Coordinates of C-alpha atoms in Angstrom, one line a residue:
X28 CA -92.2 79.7 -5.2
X29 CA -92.7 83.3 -5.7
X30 CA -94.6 84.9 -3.2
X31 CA -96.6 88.0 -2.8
X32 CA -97.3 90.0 0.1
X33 CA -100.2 88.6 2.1
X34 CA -103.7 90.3 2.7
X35 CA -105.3 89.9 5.9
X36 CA -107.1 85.9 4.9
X37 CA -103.3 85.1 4.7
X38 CA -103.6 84.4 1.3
X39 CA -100.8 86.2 -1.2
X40 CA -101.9 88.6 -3.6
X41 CA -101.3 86.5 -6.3
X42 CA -103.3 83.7 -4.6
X43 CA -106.2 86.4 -4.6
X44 CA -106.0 87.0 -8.2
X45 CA -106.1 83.0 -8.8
X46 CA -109.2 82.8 -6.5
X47 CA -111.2 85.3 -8.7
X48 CA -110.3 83.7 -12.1
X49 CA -111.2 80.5 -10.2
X50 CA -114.4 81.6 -9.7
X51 CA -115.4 81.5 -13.2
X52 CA -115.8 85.3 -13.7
X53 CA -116.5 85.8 -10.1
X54 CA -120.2 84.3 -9.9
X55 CA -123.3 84.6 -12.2
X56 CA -123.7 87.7 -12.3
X57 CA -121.6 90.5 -14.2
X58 CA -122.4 93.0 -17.1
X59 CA -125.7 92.2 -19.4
X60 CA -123.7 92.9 -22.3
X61 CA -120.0 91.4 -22.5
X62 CA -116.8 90.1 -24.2
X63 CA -117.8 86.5 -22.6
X64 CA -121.3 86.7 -24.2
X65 CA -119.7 86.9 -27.6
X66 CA -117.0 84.7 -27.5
X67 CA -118.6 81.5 -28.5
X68 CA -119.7 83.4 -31.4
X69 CA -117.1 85.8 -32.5
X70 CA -114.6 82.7 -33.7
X71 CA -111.7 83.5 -32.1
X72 CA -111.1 80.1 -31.6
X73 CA -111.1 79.5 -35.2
X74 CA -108.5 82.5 -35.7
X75 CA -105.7 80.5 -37.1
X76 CA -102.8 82.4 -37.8
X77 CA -100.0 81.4 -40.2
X78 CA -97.0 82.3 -38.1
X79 CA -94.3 80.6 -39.7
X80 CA -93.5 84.0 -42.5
X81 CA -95.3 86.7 -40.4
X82 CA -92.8 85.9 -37.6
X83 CA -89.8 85.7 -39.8
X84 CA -91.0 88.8 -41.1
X85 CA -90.7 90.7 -37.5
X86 CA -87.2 89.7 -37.1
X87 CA -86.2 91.5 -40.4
X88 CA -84.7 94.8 -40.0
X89 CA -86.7 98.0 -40.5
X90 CA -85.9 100.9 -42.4
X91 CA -85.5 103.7 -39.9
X92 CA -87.6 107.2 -40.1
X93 CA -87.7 110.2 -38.2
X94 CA -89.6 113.1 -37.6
X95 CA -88.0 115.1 -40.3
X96 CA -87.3 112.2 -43.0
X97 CA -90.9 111.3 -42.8
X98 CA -93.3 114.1 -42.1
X99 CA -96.9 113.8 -41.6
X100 CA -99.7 116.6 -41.8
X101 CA -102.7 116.4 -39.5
X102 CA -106.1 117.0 -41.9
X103 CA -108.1 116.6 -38.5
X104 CA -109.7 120.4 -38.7
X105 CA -111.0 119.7 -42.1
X106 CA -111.9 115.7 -42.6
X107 CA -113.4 114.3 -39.4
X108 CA -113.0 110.9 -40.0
X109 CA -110.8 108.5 -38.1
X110 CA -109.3 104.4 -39.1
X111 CA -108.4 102.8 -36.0
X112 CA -106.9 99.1 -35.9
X113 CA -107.2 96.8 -32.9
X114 CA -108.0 93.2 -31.7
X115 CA -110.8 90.9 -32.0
X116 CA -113.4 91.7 -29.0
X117 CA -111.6 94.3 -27.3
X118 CA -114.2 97.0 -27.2
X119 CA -117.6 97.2 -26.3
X120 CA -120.0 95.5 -27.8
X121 CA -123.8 95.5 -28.4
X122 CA -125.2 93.4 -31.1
X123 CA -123.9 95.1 -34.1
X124 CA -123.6 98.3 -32.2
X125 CA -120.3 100.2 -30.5
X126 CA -121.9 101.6 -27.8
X127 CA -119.1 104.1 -26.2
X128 CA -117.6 104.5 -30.3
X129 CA -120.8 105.6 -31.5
X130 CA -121.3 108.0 -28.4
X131 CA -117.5 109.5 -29.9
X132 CA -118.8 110.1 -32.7
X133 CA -121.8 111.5 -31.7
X134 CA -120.0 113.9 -29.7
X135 CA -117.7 115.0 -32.0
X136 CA -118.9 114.4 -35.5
X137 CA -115.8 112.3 -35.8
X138 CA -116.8 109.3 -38.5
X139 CA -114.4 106.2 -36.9
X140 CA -113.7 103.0 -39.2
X141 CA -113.2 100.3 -36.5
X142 CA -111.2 97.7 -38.1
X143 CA -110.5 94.3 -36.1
X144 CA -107.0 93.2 -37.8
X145 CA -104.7 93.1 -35.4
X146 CA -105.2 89.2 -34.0
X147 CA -100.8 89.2 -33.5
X148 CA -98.2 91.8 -33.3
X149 CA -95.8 90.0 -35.5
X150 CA -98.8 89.5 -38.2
X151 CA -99.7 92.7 -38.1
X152 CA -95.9 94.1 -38.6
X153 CA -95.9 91.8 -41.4
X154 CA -98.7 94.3 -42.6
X155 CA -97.8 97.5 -41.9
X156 CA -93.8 97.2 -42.2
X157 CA -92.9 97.6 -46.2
X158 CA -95.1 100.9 -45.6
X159 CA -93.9 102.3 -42.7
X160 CA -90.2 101.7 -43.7
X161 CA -90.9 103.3 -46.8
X162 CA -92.7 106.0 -45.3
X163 CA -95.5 105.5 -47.1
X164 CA -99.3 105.2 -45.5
X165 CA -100.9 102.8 -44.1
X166 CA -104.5 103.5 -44.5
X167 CA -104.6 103.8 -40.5
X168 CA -104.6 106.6 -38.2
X169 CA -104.5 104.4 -34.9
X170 CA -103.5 101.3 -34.3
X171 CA -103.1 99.2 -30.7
X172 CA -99.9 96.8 -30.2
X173 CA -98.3 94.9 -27.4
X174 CA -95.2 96.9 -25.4
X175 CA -92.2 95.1 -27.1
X176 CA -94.1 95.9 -30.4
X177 CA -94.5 99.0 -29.6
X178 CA -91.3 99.8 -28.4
X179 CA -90.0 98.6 -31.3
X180 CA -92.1 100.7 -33.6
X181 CA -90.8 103.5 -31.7
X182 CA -87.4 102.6 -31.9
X183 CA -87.8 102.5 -36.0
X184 CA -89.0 105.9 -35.4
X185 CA -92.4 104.8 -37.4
X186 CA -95.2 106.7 -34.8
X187 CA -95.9 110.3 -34.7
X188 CA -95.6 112.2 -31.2
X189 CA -98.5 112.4 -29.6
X190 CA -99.5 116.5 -27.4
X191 CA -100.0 115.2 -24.0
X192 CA -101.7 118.8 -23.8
X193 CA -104.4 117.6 -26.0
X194 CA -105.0 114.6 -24.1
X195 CA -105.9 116.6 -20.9
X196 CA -107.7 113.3 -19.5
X197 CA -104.9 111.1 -20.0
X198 CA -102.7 113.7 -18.4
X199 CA -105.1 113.5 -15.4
X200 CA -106.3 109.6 -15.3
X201 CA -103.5 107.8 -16.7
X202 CA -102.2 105.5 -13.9
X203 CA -99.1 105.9 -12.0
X204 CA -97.5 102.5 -12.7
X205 CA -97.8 103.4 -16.7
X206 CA -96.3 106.5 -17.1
X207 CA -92.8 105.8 -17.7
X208 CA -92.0 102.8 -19.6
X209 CA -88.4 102.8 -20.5
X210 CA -89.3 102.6 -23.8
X211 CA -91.2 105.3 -24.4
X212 CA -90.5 107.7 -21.4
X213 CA -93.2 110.0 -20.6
X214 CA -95.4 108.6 -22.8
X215 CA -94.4 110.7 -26.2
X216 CA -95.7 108.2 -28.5
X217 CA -98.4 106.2 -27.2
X218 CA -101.4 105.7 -24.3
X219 CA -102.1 102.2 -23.1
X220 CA -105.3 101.1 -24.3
X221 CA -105.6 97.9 -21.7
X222 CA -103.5 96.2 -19.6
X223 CA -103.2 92.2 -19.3
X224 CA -101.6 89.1 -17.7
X225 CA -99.9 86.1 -18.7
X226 CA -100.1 82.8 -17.0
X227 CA -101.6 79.3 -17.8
X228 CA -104.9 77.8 -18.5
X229 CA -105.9 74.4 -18.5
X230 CA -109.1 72.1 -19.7
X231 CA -110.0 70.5 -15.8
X232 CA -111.9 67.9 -18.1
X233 CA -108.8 66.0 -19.4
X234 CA -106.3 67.2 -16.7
X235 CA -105.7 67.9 -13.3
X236 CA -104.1 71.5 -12.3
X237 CA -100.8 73.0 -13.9
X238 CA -99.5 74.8 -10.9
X239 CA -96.3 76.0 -12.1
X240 CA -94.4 76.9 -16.0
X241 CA -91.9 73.9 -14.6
X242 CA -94.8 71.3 -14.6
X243 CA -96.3 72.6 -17.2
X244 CA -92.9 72.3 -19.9
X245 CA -91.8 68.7 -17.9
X246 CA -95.0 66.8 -16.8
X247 CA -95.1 63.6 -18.8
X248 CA -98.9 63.8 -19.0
X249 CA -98.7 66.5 -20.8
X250 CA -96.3 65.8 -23.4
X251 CA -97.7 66.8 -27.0
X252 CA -100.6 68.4 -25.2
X253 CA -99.7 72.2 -24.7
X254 CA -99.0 75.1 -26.3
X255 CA -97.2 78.3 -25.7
X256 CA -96.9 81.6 -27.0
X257 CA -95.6 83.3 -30.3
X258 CA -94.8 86.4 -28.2
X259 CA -91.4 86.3 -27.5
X260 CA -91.5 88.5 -24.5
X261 CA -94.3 86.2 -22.9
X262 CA -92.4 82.7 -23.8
X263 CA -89.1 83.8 -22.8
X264 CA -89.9 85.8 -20.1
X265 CA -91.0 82.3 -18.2
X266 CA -87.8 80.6 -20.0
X267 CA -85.8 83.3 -17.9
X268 CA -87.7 83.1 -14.6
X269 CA -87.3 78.9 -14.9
X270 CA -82.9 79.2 -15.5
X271 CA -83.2 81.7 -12.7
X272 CA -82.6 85.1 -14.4
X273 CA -84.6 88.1 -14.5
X274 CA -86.8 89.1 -17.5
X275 CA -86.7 93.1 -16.7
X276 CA -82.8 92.7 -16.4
X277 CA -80.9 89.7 -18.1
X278 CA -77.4 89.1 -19.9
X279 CA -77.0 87.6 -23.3
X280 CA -75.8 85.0 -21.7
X281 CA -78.7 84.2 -19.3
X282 CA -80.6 85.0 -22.6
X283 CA -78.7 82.0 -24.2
X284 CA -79.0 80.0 -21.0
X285 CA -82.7 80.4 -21.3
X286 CA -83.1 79.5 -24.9
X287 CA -81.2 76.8 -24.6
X288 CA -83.5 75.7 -21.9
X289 CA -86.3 76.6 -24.6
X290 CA -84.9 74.3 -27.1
X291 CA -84.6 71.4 -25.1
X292 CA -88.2 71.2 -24.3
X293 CA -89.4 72.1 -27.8
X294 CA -86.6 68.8 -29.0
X295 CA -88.3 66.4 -26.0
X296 CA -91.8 66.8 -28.3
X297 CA -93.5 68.4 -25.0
X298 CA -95.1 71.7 -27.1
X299 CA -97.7 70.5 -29.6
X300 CA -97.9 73.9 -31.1
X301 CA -96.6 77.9 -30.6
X302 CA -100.1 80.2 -30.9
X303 CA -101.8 83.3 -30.9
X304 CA -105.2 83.8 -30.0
X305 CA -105.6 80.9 -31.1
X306 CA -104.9 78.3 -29.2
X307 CA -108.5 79.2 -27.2
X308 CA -109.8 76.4 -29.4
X309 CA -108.2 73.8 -29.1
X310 CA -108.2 74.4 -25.1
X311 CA -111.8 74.3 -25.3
X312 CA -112.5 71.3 -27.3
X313 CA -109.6 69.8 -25.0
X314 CA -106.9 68.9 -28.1
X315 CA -105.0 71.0 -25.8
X316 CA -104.7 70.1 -22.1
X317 CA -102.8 73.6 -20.8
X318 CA -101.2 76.3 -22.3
X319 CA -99.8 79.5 -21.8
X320 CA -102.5 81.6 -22.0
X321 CA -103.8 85.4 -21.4
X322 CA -106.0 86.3 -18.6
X323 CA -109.1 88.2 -20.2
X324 CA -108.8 85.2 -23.2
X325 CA -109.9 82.8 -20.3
X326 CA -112.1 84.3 -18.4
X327 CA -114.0 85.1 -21.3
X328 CA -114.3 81.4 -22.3
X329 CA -115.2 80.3 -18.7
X330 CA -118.1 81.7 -19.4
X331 CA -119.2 79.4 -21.3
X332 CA -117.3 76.3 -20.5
X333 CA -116.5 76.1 -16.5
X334 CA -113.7 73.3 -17.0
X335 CA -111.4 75.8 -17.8
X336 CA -109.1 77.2 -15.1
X337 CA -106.5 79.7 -14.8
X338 CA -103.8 79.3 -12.8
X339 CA -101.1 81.9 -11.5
X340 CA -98.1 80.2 -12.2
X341 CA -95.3 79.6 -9.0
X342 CA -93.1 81.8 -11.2
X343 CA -95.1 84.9 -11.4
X344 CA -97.3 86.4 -14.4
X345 CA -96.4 88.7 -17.1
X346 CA -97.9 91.8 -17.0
X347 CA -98.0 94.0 -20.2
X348 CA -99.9 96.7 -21.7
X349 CA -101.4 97.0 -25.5
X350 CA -100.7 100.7 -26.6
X351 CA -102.6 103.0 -28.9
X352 CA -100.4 104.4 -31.6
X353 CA -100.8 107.1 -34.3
X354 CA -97.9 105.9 -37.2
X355 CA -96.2 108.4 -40.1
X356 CA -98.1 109.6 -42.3
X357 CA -101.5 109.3 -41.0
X358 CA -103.6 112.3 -41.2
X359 CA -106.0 112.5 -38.9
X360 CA -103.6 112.8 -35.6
X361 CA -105.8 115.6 -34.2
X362 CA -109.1 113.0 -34.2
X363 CA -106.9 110.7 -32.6
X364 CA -106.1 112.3 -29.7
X365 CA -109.5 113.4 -30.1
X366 CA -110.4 109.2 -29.2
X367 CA -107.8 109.1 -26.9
X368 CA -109.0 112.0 -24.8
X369 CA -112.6 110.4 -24.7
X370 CA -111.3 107.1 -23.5
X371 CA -109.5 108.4 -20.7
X372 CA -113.0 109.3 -19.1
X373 CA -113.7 107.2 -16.1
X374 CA -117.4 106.6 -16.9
X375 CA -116.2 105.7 -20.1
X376 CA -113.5 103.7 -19.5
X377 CA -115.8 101.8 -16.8
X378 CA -118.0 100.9 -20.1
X379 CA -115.3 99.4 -22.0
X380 CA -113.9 97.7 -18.9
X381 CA -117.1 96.1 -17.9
X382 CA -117.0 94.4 -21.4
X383 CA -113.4 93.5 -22.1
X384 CA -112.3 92.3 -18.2
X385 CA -108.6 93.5 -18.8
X386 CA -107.1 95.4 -16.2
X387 CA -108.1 99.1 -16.4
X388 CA -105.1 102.2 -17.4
X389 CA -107.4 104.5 -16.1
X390 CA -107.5 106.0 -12.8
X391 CA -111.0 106.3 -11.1
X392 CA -112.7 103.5 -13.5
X393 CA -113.0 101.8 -10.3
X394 CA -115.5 104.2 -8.9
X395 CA -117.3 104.4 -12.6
X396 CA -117.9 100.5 -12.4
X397 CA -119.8 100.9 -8.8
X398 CA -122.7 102.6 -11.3
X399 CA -122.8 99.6 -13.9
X400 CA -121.7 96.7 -12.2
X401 CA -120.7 96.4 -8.5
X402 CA -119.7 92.7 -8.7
X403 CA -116.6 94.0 -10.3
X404 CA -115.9 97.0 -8.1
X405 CA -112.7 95.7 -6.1
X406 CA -111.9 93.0 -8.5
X407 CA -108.2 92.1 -9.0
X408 CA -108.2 91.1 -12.3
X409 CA -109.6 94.6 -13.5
X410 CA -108.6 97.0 -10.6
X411 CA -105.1 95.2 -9.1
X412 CA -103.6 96.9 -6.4
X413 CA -99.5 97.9 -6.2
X414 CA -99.4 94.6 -3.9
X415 CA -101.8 92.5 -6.3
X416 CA -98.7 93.2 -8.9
X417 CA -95.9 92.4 -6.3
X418 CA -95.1 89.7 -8.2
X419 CA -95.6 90.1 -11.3
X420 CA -93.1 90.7 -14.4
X421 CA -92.2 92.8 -17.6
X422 CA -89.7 91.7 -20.3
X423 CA -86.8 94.3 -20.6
X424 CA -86.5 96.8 -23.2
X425 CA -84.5 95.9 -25.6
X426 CA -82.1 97.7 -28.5
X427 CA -83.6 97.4 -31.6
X428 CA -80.8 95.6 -33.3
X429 CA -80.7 93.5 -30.0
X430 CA -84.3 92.7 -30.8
X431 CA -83.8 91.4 -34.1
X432 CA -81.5 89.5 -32.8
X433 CA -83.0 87.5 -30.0
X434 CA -86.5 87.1 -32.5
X435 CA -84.7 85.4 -34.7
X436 CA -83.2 83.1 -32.9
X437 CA -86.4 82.7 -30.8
X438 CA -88.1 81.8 -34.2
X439 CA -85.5 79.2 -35.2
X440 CA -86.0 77.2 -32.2
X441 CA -90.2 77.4 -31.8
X442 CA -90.0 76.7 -36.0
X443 CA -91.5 79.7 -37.0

């Protein structure tokens, strides 16, 4: 079992985390306005996504761009007007209204088109690639995907460098812990947007706990009842930590051993189905006993129904980041930043937080929250400490071509 270090209860840190997820977003009270409020009505649950091509699609090789074979101009000082893609419900949100968006624009005279397209990093590649590769536009000026996702559109040389010096906020408020991926050292091309964690969920109405990734891909009560991930780096990462490798640091070999491992349990008929967003659904309505599942996805729909439970798994949980990108050839880099910047404020960060219940990028949100909503103020599932992570995981950076590689043998074996 993996084991974090212990607070003064004698609980581990990741035990502590558990607790607060167990809670079913840590008692009645919490923000008047929130991402749980909307869920029920929002239909992520009834977000199908056809993964079968769009994954296929991320496996297939990009053509490569640079800074000088595909230029961009910024028309920022003359059109203030912004197109920014991200996911379903992962702003704040007010009826119709944007509250902290509006404010942006009020404040700058910057006009922003939120779009809500991005419901899967390989679907949205699927989008964006014959575009990019071509150096063509996209339509978008901003767009928010996943760390391997982003690292690879980095690594196809498809985003434009961002001016840290323009971003003096970020510069200031960004957290230690995410300024130096390894793929994208010192931030150059892109600014988290929120942080996350991957573990399982299960429907306490139909079955008992799923303590551990082991029970959850053997337990013969389960068999045809779960699902797992479409992420690669969120699948495998667990496939790794179950043959006993590493997921920051593994051989092709303990990739192979992992797969392998993979393969066997999609051939016993244990994994009803490989998911998005989606499989919130079919959790809820209980078609799906456990799954792999993302943090803020669950506690969101504990709000509504208490029999679902998230569980930190004995192997760790993922951690990950989704990243705000500007790609080639959008024009309105300036006015990104511009966002950016604005979203690196505490107070407003503390606004967006409240809402979404991811884990916050930005330092001194913490203190921000204690003026909207103090039953989150020292929450681990927003505000983690260094020793709330201990135990936590990242998948490892890989080569491009290495990528490719793994995704599509990933895709062959979950039938995508």
């Amino acid at each position: 079992m993996v084991k974090g270090r212990h607070d003064r209860h004698g609980d581990t840190a990741l035990d502590r985390l558990a607790r607060e997820v167990a809670r079913g977003m840590y008692g009645q009270g919490g923000p008047s306005v929130s991402r749980r409020g909307l869920l029920r009505t929002a239909g992520v649950g009834a977000m199908t996504l056809s993964s079968g091509g769009l994954l296929a699609a991320c496996g297939t090789s990009g053509t490569k761009q640079t800074s000088d074979s595909c230029a961009s101009k910024d028309l920022s000082a003359g059109e203030k007007e912004l197109n920014w893609s991200n996911w379903p419900l992962y702003i704040d949100e007010k009826g119709k209204s944007l509250p902290t968006l509006e404010d942006f624009e009020a404040k700058t005279g910057i006009s922003v088109t939120y779009n809500t397209d991005v419901n899967d990093n390989a679907q949205f590649f699927a989008k964006v690639r014959n575009q990019l590769g071509a150096c063509e536009s996209t339509g978008r000026d901003m767009f928010v995907l996943t760390d391997w996702m982003a690292a690879k559109m980095i690594g196809l040389g498809w985003v434009q460098e961002l001016d840290m010096a323009a971003m003096p906020n970020v510069e200031a408020n960004l957290v230690d812990t995410l300024r130096e991926p390894d793929w994208d050292p010192g931030r150059k091309f892109s600014v988290p947007w929120q942080s996350g964690l991957t573990g399982i969920a299960y429907n306490a109405k139909v079955t008992g706990e799923v303590s551990s990734f082991e029970e959850l891909v053997t337990r013969a009560d389960l068999k045809g009842k779960i699902s797992m991930l479409t992420e690669m780096g969120d699948t495998m990462g667990f496939m790794l930590r179950l043959t006993g490798a590493d997921p920051s640091d593994f051989s092709d070999d303990e990739w192979g051993a992992a797969l392998a491992r993979l393969e066997e349990i999609v051939a016993s008929g244990q994994v009803r189905r490989f998911t998005g967003n989606d499989y919130t659904g079919p959790l809820n309505k209980g078609d799906i006993a456990a799954c792999e599942a993302w943090s803020g996805d669950v506690i969101a729909m504990q709000y509504d129904n208490p029999d679902i439970k998230f569980v930190v798994p004995e192997e760790g949980m993922a951690l990950w980041s989704d990243n705000m990108m500007v790609p080639n050839k959008a024009d309105h880099l300036g006015n990104a930043q511009e966002l950016i910047n604005y979203y690196y404020d505490p107070e407003v960060a503390a606004k967006v937080s409240a809402w979404v219940n991811y884990i916050c990028p930005v330092e001194g949100t913490e203190e921000a929250m204690a003026q909207l909503d103090e039953s989150l103020v020292g929450n681990p599932l927003i505000f983690p400490t260094s020793s709330d992570l201990e135990a936590t995981f990242s998948f490892k950076n890989l080569d491009t071509k290495v990528r490719e590689g793994y995704e599509k043998e990933f895709n062959q074996v979950i039938g995508a």
